């Protein structure tokens, strides 16, 4: 006897709530992208006869289209519209000549987060009556793919708007030194990013470190040790790839409490009650900063970072650009690193370090063991040492015998 839909649903999702949320996020992204065209379903959904294997697109349509139609019917029945409708209707009014704008200049902030519907509105305004367009954005921080945003609008700016003057802001006042260099090197490994040569404040050296231990208890213990060196009253931010990453911060003196207002969590650590600490997802942290940042989920696995969950082929097809999911994960990692003013800690687990973690700290192998490093000046072995202030660093083994003074940050 065939199982009922309710039975299949319970068996599939009740044991894994995260899977249900992931599926809902995929459907909502696809619906946002489809509505962004401002056209009927049949004119937007990719034609399956363009592909050798039509089955994946057909299967996705058989599931997605009824949800889309039910959503649209619910809006209509309640006399409601959503934000995509607002943008599409506004663009339609402009195209039909019902609104003639009075603007000589239009300024767009956070331009890297532009979606198709927002672009269509800007385009219809400019087509009806020309204006000077000024856009401000950072393609290194384009992280809202799940909201229908397409980084192609900033990477291929002149394709959409014609010849343009580009002015790069290349000085940052938040962080400098090692953190600036390592984060810039990391993001520039994306082939589709604008090249910038960032400089920071002189005399300031922001740091980036790693924490990798055998289990959650040891990781919490190590985080506690790092917090013991943080200055009194400093602001500390814990960042997760997902909301459920906060579970790491429970036990061994750590507690967390939900904040209803902004979906963040207040973190307390019994040995440092003077610190201002909070947890939030990396997406939520964009635009914010703290003295010290811990990025706490840099592991492999389905819910690791970078995310390895395969998105349905419909998503990149609807976006239409060359932006890939892994490119956006790299930008998200960059955003996490650069929330800090003084230091960032990249946290992982021995034997489960993510690809991004290994890129940042290549001296650690997949099992968390130290890989022997060679001094680039004299060929000696780099040894972990501690200076008179208790800070760890790598120094050359030939310091005493040959006077080699080369050091490397720990």
PDB file of C-alpha atoms in Angstrom, residues 201-330:
ATOM      1  CA  UNK A 201      45.762  52.307   9.300  1.00  0.00           C
ATOM      2  CA  UNK A 202      49.499  52.672   9.859  1.00  0.00           C
ATOM      3  CA  UNK A 203      50.774  51.407  13.191  1.00  0.00           C
ATOM      4  CA  UNK A 204      47.923  48.927  13.578  1.00  0.00           C
ATOM      5  CA  UNK A 205      48.321  45.166  13.129  1.00  0.00           C
ATOM      6  CA  UNK A 206      45.094  43.153  13.275  1.00  0.00           C
ATOM      7  CA  UNK A 207      45.705  39.414  13.615  1.00  0.00           C
ATOM      8  CA  UNK A 208      44.100  36.178  12.451  1.00  0.00           C
ATOM      9  CA  UNK A 209      44.603  32.914  14.402  1.00  0.00           C
ATOM     10  CA  UNK A 210      43.226  29.380  14.351  1.00  0.00           C
ATOM     11  CA  UNK A 211      41.708  27.108  16.973  1.00  0.00           C
ATOM     12  CA  UNK A 212      41.448  23.397  16.165  1.00  0.00           C
ATOM     13  CA  UNK A 213      40.858  20.769  18.866  1.00  0.00           C
ATOM     14  CA  UNK A 214      39.583  17.201  19.101  1.00  0.00           C
ATOM     15  CA  UNK A 215      36.039  17.858  20.390  1.00  0.00           C
ATOM     16  CA  UNK A 216      33.585  20.595  21.369  1.00  0.00           C
ATOM     17  CA  UNK A 217      34.652  20.569  25.009  1.00  0.00           C
ATOM     18  CA  UNK A 218      38.296  21.181  24.112  1.00  0.00           C
ATOM     19  CA  UNK A 219      37.255  23.878  21.636  1.00  0.00           C
ATOM     20  CA  UNK A 220      35.251  25.704  24.342  1.00  0.00           C
ATOM     21  CA  UNK A 221      38.199  25.400  26.718  1.00  0.00           C
ATOM     22  CA  UNK A 222      40.527  26.941  24.139  1.00  0.00           C
ATOM     23  CA  UNK A 223      38.074  29.756  23.353  1.00  0.00           C
ATOM     24  CA  UNK A 224      37.958  30.458  27.100  1.00  0.00           C
ATOM     25  CA  UNK A 225      41.747  30.703  27.190  1.00  0.00           C
ATOM     26  CA  UNK A 226      41.734  33.178  24.313  1.00  0.00           C
ATOM     27  CA  UNK A 227      39.051  35.254  26.048  1.00  0.00           C
ATOM     28  CA  UNK A 228      41.258  35.513  29.123  1.00  0.00           C
ATOM     29  CA  UNK A 229      43.668  37.713  27.090  1.00  0.00           C
ATOM     30  CA  UNK A 230      40.935  40.033  25.740  1.00  0.00           C
ATOM     31  CA  UNK A 231      40.940  43.542  27.229  1.00  0.00           C
ATOM     32  CA  UNK A 232      38.303  44.517  29.787  1.00  0.00           C
ATOM     33  CA  UNK A 233      34.961  45.564  28.351  1.00  0.00           C
ATOM     34  CA  UNK A 234      35.853  44.619  24.769  1.00  0.00           C
ATOM     35  CA  UNK A 235      33.197  43.619  22.257  1.00  0.00           C
ATOM     36  CA  UNK A 236      33.345  39.972  21.166  1.00  0.00           C
ATOM     37  CA  UNK A 237      31.344  38.523  18.282  1.00  0.00           C
ATOM     38  CA  UNK A 238      30.777  34.808  17.627  1.00  0.00           C
ATOM     39  CA  UNK A 239      29.773  34.045  14.037  1.00  0.00           C
ATOM     40  CA  UNK A 240      28.208  30.890  12.625  1.00  0.00           C
ATOM     41  CA  UNK A 241      27.436  29.758   9.098  1.00  0.00           C
ATOM     42  CA  UNK A 242      24.057  28.618  10.446  1.00  0.00           C
ATOM     43  CA  UNK A 243      21.884  29.591  13.398  1.00  0.00           C
ATOM     44  CA  UNK A 244      22.325  26.179  15.022  1.00  0.00           C
ATOM     45  CA  UNK A 245      26.109  26.685  15.238  1.00  0.00           C
ATOM     46  CA  UNK A 246      25.425  28.483  18.532  1.00  0.00           C
ATOM     47  CA  UNK A 247      25.075  25.057  20.179  1.00  0.00           C
ATOM     48  CA  UNK A 248      28.853  24.968  20.470  1.00  0.00           C
ATOM     49  CA  UNK A 249      28.609  27.793  23.018  1.00  0.00           C
ATOM     50  CA  UNK A 250      26.726  25.789  25.641  1.00  0.00           C
ATOM     51  CA  UNK A 251      28.536  24.309  28.639  1.00  0.00           C
ATOM     52  CA  UNK A 252      31.931  24.686  30.305  1.00  0.00           C
ATOM     53  CA  UNK A 253      31.047  28.160  31.560  1.00  0.00           C
ATOM     54  CA  UNK A 254      29.347  29.304  28.321  1.00  0.00           C
ATOM     55  CA  UNK A 255      25.631  30.073  28.062  1.00  0.00           C
ATOM     56  CA  UNK A 256      23.495  31.689  25.393  1.00  0.00           C
ATOM     57  CA  UNK A 257      20.123  33.439  25.384  1.00  0.00           C
ATOM     58  CA  UNK A 258      17.904  34.261  22.409  1.00  0.00           C
ATOM     59  CA  UNK A 259      17.278  37.920  21.514  1.00  0.00           C
ATOM     60  CA  UNK A 260      13.843  38.200  19.900  1.00  0.00           C
ATOM     61  CA  UNK A 261      14.475  41.673  18.487  1.00  0.00           C
ATOM     62  CA  UNK A 262      17.189  40.776  15.951  1.00  0.00           C
ATOM     63  CA  UNK A 263      17.441  36.957  16.093  1.00  0.00           C
ATOM     64  CA  UNK A 264      20.920  37.205  17.633  1.00  0.00           C
ATOM     65  CA  UNK A 265      21.979  35.422  20.821  1.00  0.00           C
ATOM     66  CA  UNK A 266      23.594  36.935  23.890  1.00  0.00           C
ATOM     67  CA  UNK A 267      26.615  34.908  25.000  1.00  0.00           C
ATOM     68  CA  UNK A 268      27.926  34.847  28.555  1.00  0.00           C
ATOM     69  CA  UNK A 269      31.139  33.285  29.831  1.00  0.00           C
ATOM     70  CA  UNK A 270      31.377  32.921  33.578  1.00  0.00           C
ATOM     71  CA  UNK A 271      35.068  33.867  33.786  1.00  0.00           C
ATOM     72  CA  UNK A 272      34.675  37.068  31.720  1.00  0.00           C
ATOM     73  CA  UNK A 273      31.367  38.651  32.675  1.00  0.00           C
ATOM     74  CA  UNK A 274      32.784  42.080  31.736  1.00  0.00           C
ATOM     75  CA  UNK A 275      32.864  41.296  28.014  1.00  0.00           C
ATOM     76  CA  UNK A 276      30.115  42.339  25.601  1.00  0.00           C
ATOM     77  CA  UNK A 277      29.522  39.120  23.635  1.00  0.00           C
ATOM     78  CA  UNK A 278      26.969  38.132  20.972  1.00  0.00           C
ATOM     79  CA  UNK A 279      26.349  35.310  18.482  1.00  0.00           C
ATOM     80  CA  UNK A 280      24.783  35.746  15.053  1.00  0.00           C
ATOM     81  CA  UNK A 281      25.027  34.255  11.587  1.00  0.00           C
ATOM     82  CA  UNK A 282      27.627  35.700   9.231  1.00  0.00           C
ATOM     83  CA  UNK A 283      24.853  36.961   6.954  1.00  0.00           C
ATOM     84  CA  UNK A 284      23.336  38.926   9.850  1.00  0.00           C
ATOM     85  CA  UNK A 285      26.696  40.403  10.835  1.00  0.00           C
ATOM     86  CA  UNK A 286      27.348  42.227   7.557  1.00  0.00           C
ATOM     87  CA  UNK A 287      27.997  45.883   8.281  1.00  0.00           C
ATOM     88  CA  UNK A 288      28.798  45.232  11.949  1.00  0.00           C
ATOM     89  CA  UNK A 289      32.119  45.070  13.780  1.00  0.00           C
ATOM     90  CA  UNK A 290      33.676  43.938  17.049  1.00  0.00           C
ATOM     91  CA  UNK A 291      37.076  44.028  18.712  1.00  0.00           C
ATOM     92  CA  UNK A 292      37.458  40.241  18.582  1.00  0.00           C
ATOM     93  CA  UNK A 293      35.660  37.761  16.306  1.00  0.00           C
ATOM     94  CA  UNK A 294      35.371  33.968  16.528  1.00  0.00           C
ATOM     95  CA  UNK A 295      34.157  32.200  13.366  1.00  0.00           C
ATOM     96  CA  UNK A 296      33.050  28.968  15.010  1.00  0.00           C
ATOM     97  CA  UNK A 297      32.080  26.489  12.281  1.00  0.00           C
ATOM     98  CA  UNK A 298      34.871  25.879   9.791  1.00  0.00           C
ATOM     99  CA  UNK A 299      34.406  22.145   9.446  1.00  0.00           C
ATOM    100  CA  UNK A 300      33.631  19.691   6.686  1.00  0.00           C
ATOM    101  CA  UNK A 301      30.221  18.078   6.303  1.00  0.00           C
ATOM    102  CA  UNK A 302      26.731  18.876   5.083  1.00  0.00           C
ATOM    103  CA  UNK A 303      26.351  21.779   7.508  1.00  0.00           C
ATOM    104  CA  UNK A 304      29.967  22.871   7.489  1.00  0.00           C
ATOM    105  CA  UNK A 305      31.594  25.963   6.026  1.00  0.00           C
ATOM    106  CA  UNK A 306      31.886  26.294   3.110  1.00  0.00           C
ATOM    107  CA  UNK A 307      28.474  24.781   2.525  1.00  0.00           C
ATOM    108  CA  UNK A 308      28.643  21.727   0.294  1.00  0.00           C
ATOM    109  CA  UNK A 309      24.892  21.381  -0.081  1.00  0.00           C
ATOM    110  CA  UNK A 310      24.271  21.073  -3.801  1.00  0.00           C
ATOM    111  CA  UNK A 311      21.750  23.649  -4.984  1.00  0.00           C
ATOM    112  CA  UNK A 312      19.228  22.684  -7.680  1.00  0.00           C
ATOM    113  CA  UNK A 313      20.290  23.593 -11.214  1.00  0.00           C
ATOM    114  CA  UNK A 314      17.307  25.957 -11.439  1.00  0.00           C
ATOM    115  CA  UNK A 315      19.005  28.536  -9.151  1.00  0.00           C
ATOM    116  CA  UNK A 316      22.108  29.330 -11.294  1.00  0.00           C
ATOM    117  CA  UNK A 317      19.955  29.099 -14.420  1.00  0.00           C
ATOM    118  CA  UNK A 318      17.565  31.770 -13.122  1.00  0.00           C
ATOM    119  CA  UNK A 319      20.422  33.983 -11.937  1.00  0.00           C
ATOM    120  CA  UNK A 320      21.918  33.789 -15.402  1.00  0.00           C
ATOM    121  CA  UNK A 321      25.383  35.133 -14.524  1.00  0.00           C
ATOM    122  CA  UNK A 322      28.687  33.387 -13.895  1.00  0.00           C
ATOM    123  CA  UNK A 323      28.377  33.668 -10.114  1.00  0.00           C
ATOM    124  CA  UNK A 324      28.773  30.284  -8.433  1.00  0.00           C
ATOM    125  CA  UNK A 325      27.735  29.001  -5.038  1.00  0.00           C
ATOM    126  CA  UNK A 326      31.322  28.364  -3.894  1.00  0.00           C
ATOM    127  CA  UNK A 327      32.345  31.897  -4.959  1.00  0.00           C
ATOM    128  CA  UNK A 328      29.679  33.262  -2.642  1.00  0.00           C
ATOM    129  CA  UNK A 329      30.804  30.984   0.198  1.00  0.00           C
ATOM    130  CA  UNK A 330      34.287  32.469  -0.184  1.00  0.00           C
TER     131      UNK A 330
END
